[in-house]
Tab-separated table of C-alpha atoms in Angstrom:
chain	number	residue	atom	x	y	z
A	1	UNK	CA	7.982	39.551	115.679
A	2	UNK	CA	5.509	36.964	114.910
A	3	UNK	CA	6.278	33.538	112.972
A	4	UNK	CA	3.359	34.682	110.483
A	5	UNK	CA	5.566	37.959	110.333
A	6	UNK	CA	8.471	36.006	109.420
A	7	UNK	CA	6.671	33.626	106.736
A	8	UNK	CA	5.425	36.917	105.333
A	9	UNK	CA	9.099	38.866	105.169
A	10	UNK	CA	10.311	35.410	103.740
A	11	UNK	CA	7.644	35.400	101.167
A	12	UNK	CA	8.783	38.536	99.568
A	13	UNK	CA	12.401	37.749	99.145
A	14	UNK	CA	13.669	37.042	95.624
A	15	UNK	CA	15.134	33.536	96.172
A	16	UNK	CA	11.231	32.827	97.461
A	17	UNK	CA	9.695	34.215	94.252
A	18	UNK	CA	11.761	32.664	92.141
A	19	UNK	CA	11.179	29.597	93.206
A	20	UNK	CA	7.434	29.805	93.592
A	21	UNK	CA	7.578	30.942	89.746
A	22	UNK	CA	9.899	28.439	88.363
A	23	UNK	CA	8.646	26.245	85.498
A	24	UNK	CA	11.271	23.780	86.602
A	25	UNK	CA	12.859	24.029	89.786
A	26	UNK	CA	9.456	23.886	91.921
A	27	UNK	CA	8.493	20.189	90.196
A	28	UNK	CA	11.986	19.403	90.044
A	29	UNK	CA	12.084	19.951	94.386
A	30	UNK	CA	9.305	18.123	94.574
A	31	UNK	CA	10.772	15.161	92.687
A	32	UNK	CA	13.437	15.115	95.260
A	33	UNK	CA	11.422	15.235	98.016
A	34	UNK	CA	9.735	12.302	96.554
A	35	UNK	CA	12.545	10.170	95.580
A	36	UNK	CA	13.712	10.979	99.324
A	37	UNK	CA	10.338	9.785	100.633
A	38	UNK	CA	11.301	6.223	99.261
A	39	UNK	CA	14.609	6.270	100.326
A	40	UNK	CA	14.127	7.623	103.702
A	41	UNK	CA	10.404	5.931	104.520
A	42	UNK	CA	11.086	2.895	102.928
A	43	UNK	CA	14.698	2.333	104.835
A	44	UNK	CA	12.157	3.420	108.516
A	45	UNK	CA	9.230	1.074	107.095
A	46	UNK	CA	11.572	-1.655	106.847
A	47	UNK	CA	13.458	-1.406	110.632
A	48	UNK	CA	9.880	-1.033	111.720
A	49	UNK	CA	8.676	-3.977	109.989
A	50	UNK	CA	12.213	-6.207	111.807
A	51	UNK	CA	11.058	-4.526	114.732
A	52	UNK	CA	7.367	-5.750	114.840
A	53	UNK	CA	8.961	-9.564	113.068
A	54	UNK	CA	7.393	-9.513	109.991
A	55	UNK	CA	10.694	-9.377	107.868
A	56	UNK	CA	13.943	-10.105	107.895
A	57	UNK	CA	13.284	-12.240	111.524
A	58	UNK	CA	16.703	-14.376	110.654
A	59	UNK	CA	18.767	-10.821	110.754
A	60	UNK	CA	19.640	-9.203	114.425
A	61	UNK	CA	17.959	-6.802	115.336
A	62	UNK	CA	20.983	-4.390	115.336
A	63	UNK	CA	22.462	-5.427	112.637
A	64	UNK	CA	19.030	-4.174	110.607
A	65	UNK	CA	19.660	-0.551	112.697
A	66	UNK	CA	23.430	-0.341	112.161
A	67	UNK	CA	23.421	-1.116	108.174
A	68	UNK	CA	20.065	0.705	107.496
A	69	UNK	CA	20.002	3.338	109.733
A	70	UNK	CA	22.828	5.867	108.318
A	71	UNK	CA	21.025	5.388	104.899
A	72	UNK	CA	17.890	6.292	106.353
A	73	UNK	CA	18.944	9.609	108.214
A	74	UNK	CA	21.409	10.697	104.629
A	75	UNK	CA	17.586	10.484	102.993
A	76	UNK	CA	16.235	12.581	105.973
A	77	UNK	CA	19.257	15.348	105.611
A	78	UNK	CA	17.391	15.133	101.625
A	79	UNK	CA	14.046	15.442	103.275
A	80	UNK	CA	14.592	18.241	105.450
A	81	UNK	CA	16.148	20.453	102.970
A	82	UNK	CA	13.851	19.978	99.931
A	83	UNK	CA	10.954	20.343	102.631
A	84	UNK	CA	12.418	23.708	104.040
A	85	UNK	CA	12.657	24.884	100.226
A	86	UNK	CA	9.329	23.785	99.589
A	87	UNK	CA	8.339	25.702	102.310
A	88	UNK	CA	10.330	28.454	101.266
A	89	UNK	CA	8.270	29.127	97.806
A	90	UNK	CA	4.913	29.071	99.501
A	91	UNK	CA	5.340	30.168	102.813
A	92	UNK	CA	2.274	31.834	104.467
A	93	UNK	CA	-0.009	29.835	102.754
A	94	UNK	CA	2.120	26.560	104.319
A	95	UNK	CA	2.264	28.642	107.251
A	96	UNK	CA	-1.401	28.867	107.649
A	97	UNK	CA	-2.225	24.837	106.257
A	98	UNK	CA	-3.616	22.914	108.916
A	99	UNK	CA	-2.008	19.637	107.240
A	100	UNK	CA	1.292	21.266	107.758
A	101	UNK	CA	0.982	21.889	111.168
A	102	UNK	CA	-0.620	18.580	111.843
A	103	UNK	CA	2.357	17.308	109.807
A	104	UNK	CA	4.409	19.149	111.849
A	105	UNK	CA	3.160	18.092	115.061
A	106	UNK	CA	2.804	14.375	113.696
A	107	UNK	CA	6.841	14.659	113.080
A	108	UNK	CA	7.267	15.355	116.603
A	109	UNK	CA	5.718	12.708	117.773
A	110	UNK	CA	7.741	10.608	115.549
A	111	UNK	CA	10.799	12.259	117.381
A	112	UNK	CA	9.548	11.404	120.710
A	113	UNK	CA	7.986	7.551	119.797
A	114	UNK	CA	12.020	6.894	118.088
A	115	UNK	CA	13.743	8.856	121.827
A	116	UNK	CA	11.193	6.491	124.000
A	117	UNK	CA	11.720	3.493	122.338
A	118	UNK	CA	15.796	4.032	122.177
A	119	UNK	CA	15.800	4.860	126.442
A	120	UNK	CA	13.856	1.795	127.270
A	121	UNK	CA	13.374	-1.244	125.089
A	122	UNK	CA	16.440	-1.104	123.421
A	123	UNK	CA	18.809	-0.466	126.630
A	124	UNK	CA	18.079	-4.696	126.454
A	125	UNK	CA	18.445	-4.997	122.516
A	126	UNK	CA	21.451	-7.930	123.537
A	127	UNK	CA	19.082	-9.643	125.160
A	128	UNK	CA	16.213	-9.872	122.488
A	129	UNK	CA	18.623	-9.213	119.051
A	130	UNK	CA	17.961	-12.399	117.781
A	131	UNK	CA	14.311	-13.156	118.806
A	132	UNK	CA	12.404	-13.382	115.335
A	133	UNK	CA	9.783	-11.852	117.236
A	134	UNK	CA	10.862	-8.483	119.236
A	135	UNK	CA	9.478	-8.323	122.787
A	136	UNK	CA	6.431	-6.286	123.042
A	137	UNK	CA	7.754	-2.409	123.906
A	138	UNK	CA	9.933	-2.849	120.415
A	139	UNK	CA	6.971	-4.423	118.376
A	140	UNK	CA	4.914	-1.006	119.876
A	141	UNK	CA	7.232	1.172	118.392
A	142	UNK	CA	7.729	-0.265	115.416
A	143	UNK	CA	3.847	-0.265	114.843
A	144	UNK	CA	3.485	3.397	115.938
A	145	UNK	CA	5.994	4.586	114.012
A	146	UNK	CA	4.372	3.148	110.814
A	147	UNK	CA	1.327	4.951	111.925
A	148	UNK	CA	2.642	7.823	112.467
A	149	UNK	CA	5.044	7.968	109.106
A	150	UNK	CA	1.657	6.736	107.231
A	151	UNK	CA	-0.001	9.624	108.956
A	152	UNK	CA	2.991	11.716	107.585
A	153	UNK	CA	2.552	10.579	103.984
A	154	UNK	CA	-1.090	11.785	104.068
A	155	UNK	CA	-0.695	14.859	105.690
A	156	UNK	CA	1.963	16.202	103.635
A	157	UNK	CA	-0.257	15.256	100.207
A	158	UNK	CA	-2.931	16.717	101.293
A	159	UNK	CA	-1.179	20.249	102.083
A	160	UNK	CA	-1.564	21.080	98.309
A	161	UNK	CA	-5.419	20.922	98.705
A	162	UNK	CA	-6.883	23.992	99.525
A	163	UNK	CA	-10.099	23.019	101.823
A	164	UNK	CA	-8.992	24.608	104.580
A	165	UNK	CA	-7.027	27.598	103.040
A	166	UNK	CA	-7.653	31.151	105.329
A	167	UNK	CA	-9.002	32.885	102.155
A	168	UNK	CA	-11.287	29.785	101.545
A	169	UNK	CA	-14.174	31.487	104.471
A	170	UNK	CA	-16.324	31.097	106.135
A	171	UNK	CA	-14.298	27.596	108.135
A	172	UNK	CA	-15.445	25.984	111.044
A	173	UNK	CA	-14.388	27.747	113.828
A	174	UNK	CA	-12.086	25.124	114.557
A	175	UNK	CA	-10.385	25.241	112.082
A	176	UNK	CA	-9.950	29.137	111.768
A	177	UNK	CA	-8.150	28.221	115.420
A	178	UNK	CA	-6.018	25.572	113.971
A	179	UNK	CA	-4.894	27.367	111.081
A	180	UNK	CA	-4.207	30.517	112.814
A	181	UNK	CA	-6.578	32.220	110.279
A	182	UNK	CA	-6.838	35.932	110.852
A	183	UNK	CA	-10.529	36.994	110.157
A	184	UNK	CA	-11.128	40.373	109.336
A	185	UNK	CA	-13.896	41.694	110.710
A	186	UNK	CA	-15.872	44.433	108.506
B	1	UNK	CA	-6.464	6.202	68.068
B	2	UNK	CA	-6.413	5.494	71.798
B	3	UNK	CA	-8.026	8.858	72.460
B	4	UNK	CA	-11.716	6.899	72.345
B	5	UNK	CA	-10.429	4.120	74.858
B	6	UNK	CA	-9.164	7.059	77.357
B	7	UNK	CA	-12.513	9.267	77.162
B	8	UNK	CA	-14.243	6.015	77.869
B	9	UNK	CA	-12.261	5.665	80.737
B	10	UNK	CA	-12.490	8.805	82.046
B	11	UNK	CA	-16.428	7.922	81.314
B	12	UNK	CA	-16.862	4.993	83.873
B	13	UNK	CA	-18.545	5.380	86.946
B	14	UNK	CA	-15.668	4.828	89.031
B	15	UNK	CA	-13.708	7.816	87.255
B	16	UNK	CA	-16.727	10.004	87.534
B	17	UNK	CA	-17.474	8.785	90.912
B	18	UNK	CA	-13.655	9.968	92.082
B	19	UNK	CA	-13.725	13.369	90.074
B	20	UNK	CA	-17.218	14.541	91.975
B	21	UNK	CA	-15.760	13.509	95.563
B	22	UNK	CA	-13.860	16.515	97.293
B	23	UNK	CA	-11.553	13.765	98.937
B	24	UNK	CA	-11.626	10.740	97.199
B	25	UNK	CA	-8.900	11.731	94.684
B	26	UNK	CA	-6.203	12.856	97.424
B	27	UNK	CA	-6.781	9.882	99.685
B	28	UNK	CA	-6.289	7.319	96.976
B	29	UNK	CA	-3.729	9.939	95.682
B	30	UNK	CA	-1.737	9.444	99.387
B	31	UNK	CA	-2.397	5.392	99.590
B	32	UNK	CA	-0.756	5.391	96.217
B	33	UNK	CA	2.030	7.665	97.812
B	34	UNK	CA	2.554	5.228	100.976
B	35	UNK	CA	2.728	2.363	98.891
B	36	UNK	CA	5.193	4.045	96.941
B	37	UNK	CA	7.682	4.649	99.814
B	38	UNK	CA	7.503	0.896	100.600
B	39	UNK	CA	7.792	-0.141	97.081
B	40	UNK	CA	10.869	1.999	97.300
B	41	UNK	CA	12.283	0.591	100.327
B	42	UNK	CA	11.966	-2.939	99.034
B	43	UNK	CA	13.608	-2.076	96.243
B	44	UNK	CA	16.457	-0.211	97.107
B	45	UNK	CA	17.305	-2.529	99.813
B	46	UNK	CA	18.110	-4.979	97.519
B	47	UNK	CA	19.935	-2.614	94.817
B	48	UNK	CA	21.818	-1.186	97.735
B	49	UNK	CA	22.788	-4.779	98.541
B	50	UNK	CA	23.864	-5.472	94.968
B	51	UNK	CA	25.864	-2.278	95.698
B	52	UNK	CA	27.312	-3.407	98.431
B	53	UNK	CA	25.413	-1.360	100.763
B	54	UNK	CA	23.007	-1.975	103.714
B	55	UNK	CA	22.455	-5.640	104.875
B	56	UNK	CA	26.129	-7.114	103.387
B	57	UNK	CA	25.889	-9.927	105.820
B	58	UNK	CA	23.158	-11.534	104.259
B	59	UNK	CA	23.120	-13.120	101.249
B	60	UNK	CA	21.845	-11.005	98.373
B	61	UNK	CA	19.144	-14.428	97.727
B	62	UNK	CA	17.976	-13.956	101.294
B	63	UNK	CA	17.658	-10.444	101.133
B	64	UNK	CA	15.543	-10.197	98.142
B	65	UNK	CA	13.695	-13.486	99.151
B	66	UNK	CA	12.237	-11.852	102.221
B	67	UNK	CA	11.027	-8.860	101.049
B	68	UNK	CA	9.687	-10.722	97.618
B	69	UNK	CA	6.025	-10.422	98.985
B	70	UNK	CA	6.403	-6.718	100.369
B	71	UNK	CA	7.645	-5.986	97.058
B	72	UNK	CA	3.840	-7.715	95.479
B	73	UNK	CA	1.649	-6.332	98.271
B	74	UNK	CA	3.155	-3.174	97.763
B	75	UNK	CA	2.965	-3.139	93.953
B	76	UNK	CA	-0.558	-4.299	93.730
B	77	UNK	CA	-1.775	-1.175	95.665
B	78	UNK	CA	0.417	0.445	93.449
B	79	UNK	CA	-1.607	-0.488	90.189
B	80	UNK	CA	-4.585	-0.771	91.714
B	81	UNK	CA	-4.493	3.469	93.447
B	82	UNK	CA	-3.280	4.417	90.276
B	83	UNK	CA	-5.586	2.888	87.994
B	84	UNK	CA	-8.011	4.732	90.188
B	85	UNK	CA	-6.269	8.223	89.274
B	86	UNK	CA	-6.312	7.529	86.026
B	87	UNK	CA	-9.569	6.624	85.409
B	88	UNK	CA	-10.338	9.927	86.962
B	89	UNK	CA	-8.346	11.780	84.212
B	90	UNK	CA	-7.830	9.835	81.498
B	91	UNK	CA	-8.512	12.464	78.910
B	92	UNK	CA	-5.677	14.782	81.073
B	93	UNK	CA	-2.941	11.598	81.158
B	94	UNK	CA	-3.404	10.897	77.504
B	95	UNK	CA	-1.983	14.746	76.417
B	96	UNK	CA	0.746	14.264	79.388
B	97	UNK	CA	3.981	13.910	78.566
B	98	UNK	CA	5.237	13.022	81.785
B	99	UNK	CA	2.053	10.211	82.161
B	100	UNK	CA	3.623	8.039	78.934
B	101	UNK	CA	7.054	8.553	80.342
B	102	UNK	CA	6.021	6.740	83.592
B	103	UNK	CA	4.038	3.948	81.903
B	104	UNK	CA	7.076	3.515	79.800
B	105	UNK	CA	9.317	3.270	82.334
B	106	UNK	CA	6.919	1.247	84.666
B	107	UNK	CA	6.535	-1.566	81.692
B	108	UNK	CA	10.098	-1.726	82.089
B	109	UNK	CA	11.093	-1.240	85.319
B	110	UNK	CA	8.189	-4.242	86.032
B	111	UNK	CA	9.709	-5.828	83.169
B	112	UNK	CA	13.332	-5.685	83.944
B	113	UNK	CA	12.647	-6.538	88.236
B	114	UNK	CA	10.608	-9.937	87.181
B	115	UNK	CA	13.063	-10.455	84.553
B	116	UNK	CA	16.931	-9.677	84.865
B	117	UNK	CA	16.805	-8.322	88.462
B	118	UNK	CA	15.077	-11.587	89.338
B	119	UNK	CA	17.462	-13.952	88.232
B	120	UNK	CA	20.616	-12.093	89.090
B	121	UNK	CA	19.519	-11.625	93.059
B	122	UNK	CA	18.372	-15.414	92.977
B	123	UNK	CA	21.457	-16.790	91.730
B	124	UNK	CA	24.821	-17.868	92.878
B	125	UNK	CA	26.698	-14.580	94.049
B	126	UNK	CA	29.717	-16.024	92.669
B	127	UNK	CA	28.565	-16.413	89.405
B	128	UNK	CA	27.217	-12.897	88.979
B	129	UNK	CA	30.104	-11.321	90.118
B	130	UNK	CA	30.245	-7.276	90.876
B	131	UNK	CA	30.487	-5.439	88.131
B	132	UNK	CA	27.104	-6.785	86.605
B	133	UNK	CA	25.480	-7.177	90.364
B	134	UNK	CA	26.104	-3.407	90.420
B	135	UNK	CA	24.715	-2.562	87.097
B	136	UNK	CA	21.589	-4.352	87.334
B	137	UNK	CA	21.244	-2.150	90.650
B	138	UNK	CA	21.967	0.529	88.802
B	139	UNK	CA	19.476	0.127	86.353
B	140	UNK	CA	16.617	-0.453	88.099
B	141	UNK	CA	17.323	2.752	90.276
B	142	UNK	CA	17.282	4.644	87.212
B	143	UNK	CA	13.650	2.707	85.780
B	144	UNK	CA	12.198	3.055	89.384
B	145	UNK	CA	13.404	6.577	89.761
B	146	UNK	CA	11.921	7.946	86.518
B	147	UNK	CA	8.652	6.393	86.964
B	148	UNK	CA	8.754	7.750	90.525
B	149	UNK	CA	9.863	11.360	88.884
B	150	UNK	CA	6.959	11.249	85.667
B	151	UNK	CA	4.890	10.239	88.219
B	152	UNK	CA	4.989	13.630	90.158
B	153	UNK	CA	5.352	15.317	87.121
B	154	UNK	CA	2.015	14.079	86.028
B	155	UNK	CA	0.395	16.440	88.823
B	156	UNK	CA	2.388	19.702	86.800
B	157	UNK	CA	1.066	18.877	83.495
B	158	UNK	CA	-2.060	20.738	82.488
């Protein structure tokens, strides 16, 4: 059982269909995945921005984290599930979209740049809470994860372009590979 | 009568320019997206602290105060990606719906921030007091959250 098997069986369930032929609901979970994107992106852009001292340099540090934070991961919970529905009504196609896997893998590394930064650099936060300007591992962190949630941003818009779509052939071989594209030979 | 003004619009070389590039009109279409999330963040971070929410330690002046010119930068990309859009499809916008809901609710969500919003996170706390604190938060949630909502919606219309 392959996860193109599974994208498949969940593309032919009712719930998927009737979502993927709404008038209303489709738009309507997109809306919310958009109003999420400003809650949840805009609370990150800002502990970024405190993190790399270009706002908010007068407020710790921690106290920036610890008010804005559980705001920011409500807005994910909203992010995650209007993204899983949205992948819900168009599944193999997302499946196969080389911006949703990059997306995917970008998301990761979002994961892994927030777990790095919270083992080392911020083991010390007492000591640097109240610098207006974070030491150097924090101000990294912060700018990399605005890169990578920029990155995000674009690579989830451009999933509803279709340049790279499997039935779109021939592709670069490339991306055939990234895509997972299977090409039947006649 | 503004149906002339919109075709010659759509007419310019920078909207014809965008609708013959594969990529033009998604790129501008995702810089108008990422300056949306931090036009969002500035703004409810100051709503939420006219809530009482978020960063209740600071005064609701200083909060607002330091993200004043996030909330320009960001806005100026704002108007500037989505003039882009539009001139790219004018004609579309002008039988949208959803496209004169969001400029409605733009002219007064721009309208009610540099107006209202303005004076009541600039002045004395004490002199606002809660209730309307909260209800000029609420407000401009509601006027930011439609234009954000007709502003997707604009993508659905045919």
């Amino acid at each position: 059982m392959s996860l193109r098997w599974v994208a498949e069986w969940l593309g032919t369930t009712a719930g998927s269909i009737a979502l993927h032929e709404s008038v209303y609901g489709y738009p309507l979970l997109e809306s919310v995945h958009v109003w999420g994107l400003a809650l949840f992106v805009g609370m990150i852009a800002i502990i970024d921005l405190r993190l790399t001292g270009a706002v908010l340099r007068q407020v710790p540090v921690s106290e920036v984290t610890r008010r804005l934070l559980p705001l920011a991961i409500g807005a994910f919970s909203v992010m995650v599930c209007s993204g899983l529905l949205l992948f819900y009504a168009i599944p193999v196609r997302t499946y196969h979209s080389v911006w949703f896997r990059g997306k995917l893998i970008l998301l990761a590394l979002s994961g892994l740049n927030g777990w790095v930064f919270h083992v080392n650099v911020w083991r010390r936060v007492a000591d640097w809470d109240r610098d207006p300007i974070p030491p150097r591992a924090a101000r990294a962190a912060g700018v990399l994860s605005l890169l990578l949630w920029t990155s995000i941003i674009f690579s989830g818009r451009l999933i509803a372009y279709n340049w790279f779509d499997c039935d779109l052939q021939p592709q670069p071989g490339f991306i055939n590979w990234a895509a997972g594209c299977v090409i039947e030979s006649d | 009568m503004l149906l002339p003004f919109f075709e010659w619009c759509e007419g310019t070389m920078i909207g014809a320019g965008i609708r013959d590039s594969v990529w033009l009109f998604p790129v501008i279409e995702s810089l108008h997206l990422l300056a949306f999330a931090m036009i969002g963040g500035v703004v409810l971070l100051v709503d939420f602290r006219l809530f009482g929410l978020g960063l209740t330690r600071e005064p609701v002046a200083e909060v607002g105060r330091a993200v004043q010119p996030w909330l320009l930068a960001s806005l100026s990309v704002m108007v500037v990606t989505g003039v882009l859009l539009f001139l790219s499809e004018a004609v579309k916008c002008y039988s949208s719906n959803p496209f004169w809901v969001k400029i409605a609710a733009l002219f007064l969500a721009i309208l009610f921030t540099f107006t209202v919003r303005r004076k009541v996170v600039t002045a004395d706390e004490a002199r606002v007091g809660p209730f309307w604190s909260k209800l000029v938060a609420l407000i401009s949630l509601v006027l930011w959250g439609t234009v954000a909502w007709a502003g997707r919606w604009i993508g659905f219309s045919a």
